[in-house]
């Protein structure tokens, strides 16, 4: 049995999306985005008190990029990974882990807009800087998708893969702070991948506690 410890709208969503795409049996344990993640019981699953955490046949994992690599290797029949020797292996690894670059800037903005609840704690400078860095990330994705090769509907020439899931989920969070206007290829790619039924299965349920209660967060002007 595979058990995913998940907080809606967090990095664990990318692993949830992948599991749906892999069409394997799994269960989800949903957690709130609060201090309960620092409880000793959860820290045995994820020492830093973060999601995702994954339990699989008695073993535990706590880094989403590692989970994506492992699950794609464990279930290769769905073709979502790229094995050593594959022409797209290098690019696949780069883009799977680029998702964390995007997510780090999202995390900084989430802290500024949501977790720091007193105005004196917030910094408009940091908000503007991190939003600008997200746009730089969009530029990198735009450049990749604009490469003049056949079948550039996805990040890899060989088609849809787990790196589209990883980066796509990061963009799902990033859009809360930096809109996609001006990045036509990124917009088209994002719409393409989020039309998949597996993405819809990852939406928070009606009883889920949300991290982001707004569609977009403007830079606080002080």
CSV table of C-alpha atoms in Angstrom, one decimal:
chain,number,residue,atom,x,y,z
A,1,UNK,CA,0.0,0.0,0.0
A,2,UNK,CA,1.1,3.5,-0.8
A,3,UNK,CA,0.1,6.3,1.6
A,4,UNK,CA,0.5,9.9,0.7
A,5,UNK,CA,0.5,12.5,3.5
A,6,UNK,CA,-1.0,15.6,1.8
A,7,UNK,CA,-1.9,19.2,2.5
A,8,UNK,CA,-4.2,20.6,-0.2
A,9,UNK,CA,-2.6,23.4,-2.4
A,10,UNK,CA,0.9,22.4,-1.3
A,11,UNK,CA,3.9,20.6,-2.9
A,12,UNK,CA,2.3,17.3,-2.0
A,13,UNK,CA,-0.3,18.0,-4.8
A,14,UNK,CA,2.3,17.2,-7.4
A,15,UNK,CA,2.8,13.7,-5.9
A,16,UNK,CA,-1.0,13.2,-5.7
A,17,UNK,CA,-1.3,14.2,-9.4
A,18,UNK,CA,1.4,11.8,-10.3
A,19,UNK,CA,-0.2,8.9,-8.4
A,20,UNK,CA,-3.4,9.5,-10.2
A,21,UNK,CA,-1.6,9.5,-13.6
A,22,UNK,CA,0.2,6.2,-12.6
A,23,UNK,CA,-3.2,4.6,-12.0
A,24,UNK,CA,-1.9,2.7,-8.9
A,25,UNK,CA,-3.6,2.0,-5.7
A,26,UNK,CA,-2.9,4.5,-2.9
A,27,UNK,CA,-4.6,6.2,0.0
A,28,UNK,CA,-4.3,9.8,1.1
A,29,UNK,CA,-4.0,11.1,4.7
A,30,UNK,CA,-4.9,14.8,4.6
A,31,UNK,CA,-3.3,17.2,7.1
A,32,UNK,CA,-3.9,20.8,7.9
A,33,UNK,CA,-1.3,23.4,7.1
A,34,UNK,CA,-0.6,24.2,10.8
A,35,UNK,CA,1.6,23.3,13.8
A,36,UNK,CA,0.3,19.7,13.8
A,37,UNK,CA,3.0,19.0,11.2
A,38,UNK,CA,5.5,19.6,14.0
A,39,UNK,CA,4.1,16.9,16.2
A,40,UNK,CA,6.5,14.0,17.0
A,41,UNK,CA,4.3,11.5,15.2
A,42,UNK,CA,4.4,13.4,11.9
A,43,UNK,CA,8.1,14.1,12.3
A,44,UNK,CA,8.8,10.4,12.2
A,45,UNK,CA,7.5,10.6,8.6
A,46,UNK,CA,9.0,13.9,7.6
A,47,UNK,CA,11.8,15.2,9.9
A,48,UNK,CA,11.4,18.8,8.8
A,49,UNK,CA,7.7,18.8,9.4
A,50,UNK,CA,6.7,19.3,5.8
A,51,UNK,CA,4.6,17.6,3.2
A,52,UNK,CA,4.6,15.5,1.2
A,53,UNK,CA,5.5,12.4,3.2
A,54,UNK,CA,5.1,9.0,1.5
A,55,UNK,CA,4.9,5.6,3.0
A,56,UNK,CA,5.5,2.7,0.7
A,57,UNK,CA,6.0,-0.9,1.8
A,58,UNK,CA,7.4,0.1,5.2
A,59,UNK,CA,9.7,2.7,3.8
A,60,UNK,CA,9.3,6.5,4.1
A,61,UNK,CA,10.2,9.4,1.8
A,62,UNK,CA,9.9,13.1,2.5
A,63,UNK,CA,11.1,15.0,-0.6
A,64,UNK,CA,8.7,15.5,-3.5
A,65,UNK,CA,11.4,15.4,-6.2
A,66,UNK,CA,12.8,12.1,-4.9
A,67,UNK,CA,9.2,10.7,-4.8
A,68,UNK,CA,8.6,11.6,-8.4
A,69,UNK,CA,11.9,9.9,-9.5
A,70,UNK,CA,11.2,6.8,-7.4
A,71,UNK,CA,7.6,6.4,-8.4
A,72,UNK,CA,8.4,6.8,-12.1
A,73,UNK,CA,11.1,4.2,-11.8
A,74,UNK,CA,8.8,1.9,-9.8
A,75,UNK,CA,6.0,2.1,-12.3
A,76,UNK,CA,7.6,2.6,-15.7
A,77,UNK,CA,4.8,1.2,-17.7
A,78,UNK,CA,2.9,4.6,-17.7
A,79,UNK,CA,5.9,6.3,-19.4
A,80,UNK,CA,6.0,9.3,-17.1
A,81,UNK,CA,9.7,9.0,-16.4
A,82,UNK,CA,12.7,8.9,-18.7
A,83,UNK,CA,15.2,6.2,-18.0
A,84,UNK,CA,19.0,6.5,-18.1
A,85,UNK,CA,20.0,6.4,-21.8
A,86,UNK,CA,16.8,8.0,-23.0
A,87,UNK,CA,17.4,11.1,-25.2
A,88,UNK,CA,15.2,13.2,-22.8
A,89,UNK,CA,16.7,11.9,-19.5
A,90,UNK,CA,18.8,15.0,-18.9
A,91,UNK,CA,16.0,17.4,-19.6
A,92,UNK,CA,13.5,15.3,-17.6
A,93,UNK,CA,15.7,15.6,-14.5
A,94,UNK,CA,16.3,19.3,-15.0
A,95,UNK,CA,12.6,20.1,-15.2
A,96,UNK,CA,11.5,17.8,-12.5
A,97,UNK,CA,13.8,19.6,-10.1
A,98,UNK,CA,13.1,23.1,-11.6
A,99,UNK,CA,9.7,22.8,-10.0
A,100,UNK,CA,11.4,23.3,-6.6
A,101,UNK,CA,13.0,26.6,-7.9
A,102,UNK,CA,9.5,27.9,-8.6
A,103,UNK,CA,8.2,26.5,-5.3
A,104,UNK,CA,10.9,28.2,-3.2
A,105,UNK,CA,9.8,31.6,-4.5
A,106,UNK,CA,6.1,30.7,-3.9
A,107,UNK,CA,7.0,29.6,-0.3
A,108,UNK,CA,8.6,33.0,0.4
A,109,UNK,CA,5.5,34.8,-0.9
A,110,UNK,CA,3.2,32.5,1.0
A,111,UNK,CA,5.1,33.4,4.1
A,112,UNK,CA,4.8,37.1,3.4
A,113,UNK,CA,1.2,37.2,2.4
A,114,UNK,CA,-0.4,34.6,4.6
A,115,UNK,CA,1.8,33.3,7.5
A,116,UNK,CA,3.1,36.7,8.6
A,117,UNK,CA,-0.2,38.0,9.9
A,118,UNK,CA,1.1,41.4,11.4
A,119,UNK,CA,1.8,44.2,9.0
A,120,UNK,CA,5.1,45.0,10.7
A,121,UNK,CA,6.4,41.6,9.8
A,122,UNK,CA,5.8,42.0,6.1
A,123,UNK,CA,8.1,43.5,3.4
A,124,UNK,CA,6.8,45.0,0.2
A,125,UNK,CA,10.4,44.8,-1.1
A,126,UNK,CA,10.5,41.0,-0.6
A,127,UNK,CA,7.1,40.6,-2.1
A,128,UNK,CA,8.1,42.5,-5.3
A,129,UNK,CA,11.5,40.7,-5.5
A,130,UNK,CA,10.0,37.2,-5.2
A,131,UNK,CA,7.2,38.0,-7.6
A,132,UNK,CA,9.9,39.2,-10.1
A,133,UNK,CA,11.8,35.9,-9.6
A,134,UNK,CA,8.6,34.0,-10.4
A,135,UNK,CA,8.4,35.9,-13.7
A,136,UNK,CA,12.0,34.9,-14.4
A,137,UNK,CA,10.9,31.3,-13.9
A,138,UNK,CA,8.1,31.8,-16.4
A,139,UNK,CA,10.6,33.2,-18.8
A,140,UNK,CA,12.6,30.0,-18.6
A,141,UNK,CA,9.5,27.9,-19.2
A,142,UNK,CA,8.4,30.1,-22.0
A,143,UNK,CA,11.8,29.8,-23.7
A,144,UNK,CA,11.7,26.0,-23.4
A,145,UNK,CA,8.2,25.8,-24.9
A,146,UNK,CA,9.1,28.2,-27.7
A,147,UNK,CA,12.0,26.0,-28.9
A,148,UNK,CA,11.3,25.3,-32.6
A,149,UNK,CA,10.9,21.6,-32.6
A,150,UNK,CA,8.1,19.2,-33.4
A,151,UNK,CA,5.6,18.3,-30.7
A,152,UNK,CA,6.5,21.1,-28.3
A,153,UNK,CA,3.2,20.7,-26.5
A,154,UNK,CA,5.0,19.7,-23.3
A,155,UNK,CA,8.4,20.3,-21.7
A,156,UNK,CA,9.9,17.3,-23.4
A,157,UNK,CA,10.0,16.6,-27.1
A,158,UNK,CA,8.9,13.0,-26.3
A,159,UNK,CA,5.6,14.1,-24.8
A,160,UNK,CA,3.8,14.5,-21.5
A,161,UNK,CA,5.8,13.4,-18.5
A,162,UNK,CA,6.2,13.8,-14.7
A,163,UNK,CA,8.2,17.0,-15.3
A,164,UNK,CA,5.0,18.6,-16.7
A,165,UNK,CA,3.3,17.5,-13.5
A,166,UNK,CA,6.0,18.9,-11.2
A,167,UNK,CA,6.4,22.2,-12.9
A,168,UNK,CA,2.7,22.5,-13.7
A,169,UNK,CA,1.8,22.2,-10.0
A,170,UNK,CA,4.4,24.7,-9.1
A,171,UNK,CA,2.9,27.2,-11.6
A,172,UNK,CA,-0.6,26.4,-10.1
A,173,UNK,CA,0.7,27.9,-6.8
A,174,UNK,CA,2.8,30.6,-8.4
A,175,UNK,CA,-0.2,32.1,-10.3
A,176,UNK,CA,-1.5,33.3,-6.9
A,177,UNK,CA,1.3,35.8,-6.9
A,178,UNK,CA,2.5,36.4,-10.5
A,179,UNK,CA,0.0,36.2,-13.3
A,180,UNK,CA,0.8,34.4,-16.6
A,181,UNK,CA,-0.2,37.3,-18.8
A,182,UNK,CA,2.6,38.0,-21.3
A,183,UNK,CA,3.7,34.3,-21.4
A,184,UNK,CA,1.6,32.9,-24.2
A,185,UNK,CA,3.3,29.5,-24.5
A,186,UNK,CA,3.2,29.0,-20.7
A,187,UNK,CA,-0.5,29.8,-20.6
A,188,UNK,CA,-1.3,27.4,-23.4
A,189,UNK,CA,0.8,24.6,-21.9
A,190,UNK,CA,-0.7,25.2,-18.4
A,191,UNK,CA,-4.2,25.0,-19.8
A,192,UNK,CA,-3.3,21.9,-21.7
A,193,UNK,CA,-2.0,20.0,-18.8
A,194,UNK,CA,-4.6,21.1,-16.3
A,195,UNK,CA,-7.4,19.9,-18.6
A,196,UNK,CA,-6.4,16.4,-17.7
A,197,UNK,CA,-8.9,14.5,-15.5
A,198,UNK,CA,-6.1,13.6,-13.2
A,199,UNK,CA,-5.5,17.2,-12.3
A,200,UNK,CA,-9.2,17.7,-11.4
A,201,UNK,CA,-8.9,14.8,-9.0
A,202,UNK,CA,-6.3,16.8,-7.0
A,203,UNK,CA,-8.6,19.7,-6.2
A,204,UNK,CA,-9.3,20.3,-2.5
A,205,UNK,CA,-12.5,18.8,-1.2
A,206,UNK,CA,-15.3,20.8,0.3
A,207,UNK,CA,-14.1,20.0,3.9
A,208,UNK,CA,-10.4,20.8,3.1
A,209,UNK,CA,-8.7,23.6,4.9
A,210,UNK,CA,-7.2,25.9,2.2
A,211,UNK,CA,-3.8,27.6,2.3
A,212,UNK,CA,-4.8,30.1,-0.4
A,213,UNK,CA,-8.3,31.7,0.1
A,214,UNK,CA,-7.8,34.2,-2.7
A,215,UNK,CA,-7.2,33.7,-6.4
A,216,UNK,CA,-4.5,36.4,-6.4
A,217,UNK,CA,-2.5,38.3,-3.8
A,218,UNK,CA,-1.5,41.8,-4.6
A,219,UNK,CA,1.8,43.1,-3.4
A,220,UNK,CA,1.2,44.7,0.0
A,221,UNK,CA,2.1,48.4,-0.2
A,222,UNK,CA,2.6,49.0,3.5
